[in-house]
């Protein structure tokens, strides 16, 4: 249930109402926007008569929230959320570009790719250190050494780093050194991991699961937010369908749906969706055209010899021209790079 409060209502009046509701064992999430105040009720509201709130002269209306996701629901927070990451933002009028290799391979590789994507306009560096590979015989990532190398690339460029966590056992290291923690598609429903991430205040890039519905994806975001962490960015990265030509099917309608249903920023990963480098540029443009808040793109300086996902990685020159082309498309949605 959501209670919309009239503009300019004194804070004391709102606090009295909040305390009364809390007496009924219900948590109240207060969202103050520029031109509104919304009280989001979480808990068992089935015994509450919503009309009773209409007796207050400062209550504009009461809305029942039928979706199971509450805190990530746009009804709880009508404005777009903007997430701060080490002084940079994702959401709102910004088109955030995250770029880098699938895996961190060595110092020379990650530092040179970081420098090059930064020059082209990327605001964040991606690079996997712990890799969730389908085969146990494939390259599993440099692990802790990969994190050390990401820090070197950050020191060389100033780019905040984005990398995937696979286990709660690495949480302290990630909280200390990683600017935005990625939850990969395979861990989207690792609820214990989500709850622990929810207890931190680190920005979380939450990828959509391989076969997750939009509602399941938003419920995973709810797991994080219900523990207190509101710094969540959703990432559409393609879903499994009957089609086998592409690695996954990029679901651009999910970007529109997620932005309508929730207030969280949504970025798109065209690389893991397509699985083929030659589709990445066009899919990036399409994602920006539908209003994505950002892109996460795999870029490699030597894709032919990459240790993972070379076939879907674009070269730095192509990335450079892509960012230039994206600027005018982003402006259609009043966004700037
Ligand atoms: C990745 O970003 O490197 C990755 C493994 O992505 P996903 O979890 O979307 O497959
Ligand atoms: Mn990859």
mmCIF file of N, CA and C in Angstrom, residues 75 95 190 229 233 241 259 320:
data_model
loop_
_atom_site.group_PDB
_atom_site.id
_atom_site.type_symbol
_atom_site.label_atom_id
_atom_site.label_comp_id
_atom_site.label_asym_id
_atom_site.label_seq_id
_atom_site.Cartn_x
_atom_site.Cartn_y
_atom_site.Cartn_z
ATOM 1 N N UNK A 75 5.816 2.885 -7.643
ATOM 2 C CA UNK A 75 4.801 3.511 -6.786
ATOM 3 C C UNK A 75 5.414 3.975 -5.458
ATOM 4 N N UNK A 95 23.902 8.892 -19.779
ATOM 5 C CA UNK A 95 24.017 7.567 -20.387
ATOM 6 C C UNK A 95 25.364 7.017 -19.913
ATOM 7 N N UNK A 190 20.585 -16.188 -6.245
ATOM 8 C CA UNK A 190 21.356 -16.660 -5.085
ATOM 9 C C UNK A 190 20.957 -15.746 -3.928
ATOM 10 N N UNK A 229 20.057 -1.749 1.141
ATOM 11 C CA UNK A 229 20.885 -1.170 0.081
ATOM 12 C C UNK A 229 19.995 -0.731 -1.100
ATOM 13 N N UNK A 233 21.397 -1.203 -9.807
ATOM 14 C CA UNK A 233 21.235 -0.932 -11.241
ATOM 15 C C UNK A 233 20.857 -2.265 -11.883
ATOM 16 N N UNK A 241 15.812 -18.277 -25.079
ATOM 17 C CA UNK A 241 14.545 -18.540 -25.779
ATOM 18 C C UNK A 241 14.759 -19.777 -26.653
ATOM 19 N N UNK A 259 11.647 -0.179 -16.408
ATOM 20 C CA UNK A 259 11.652 1.252 -16.072
ATOM 21 C C UNK A 259 10.251 1.756 -15.706
ATOM 22 N N UNK A 320 35.282 3.108 -30.067
ATOM 23 C CA UNK A 320 35.444 4.556 -30.151
ATOM 24 C C UNK A 320 34.410 5.169 -31.097
#
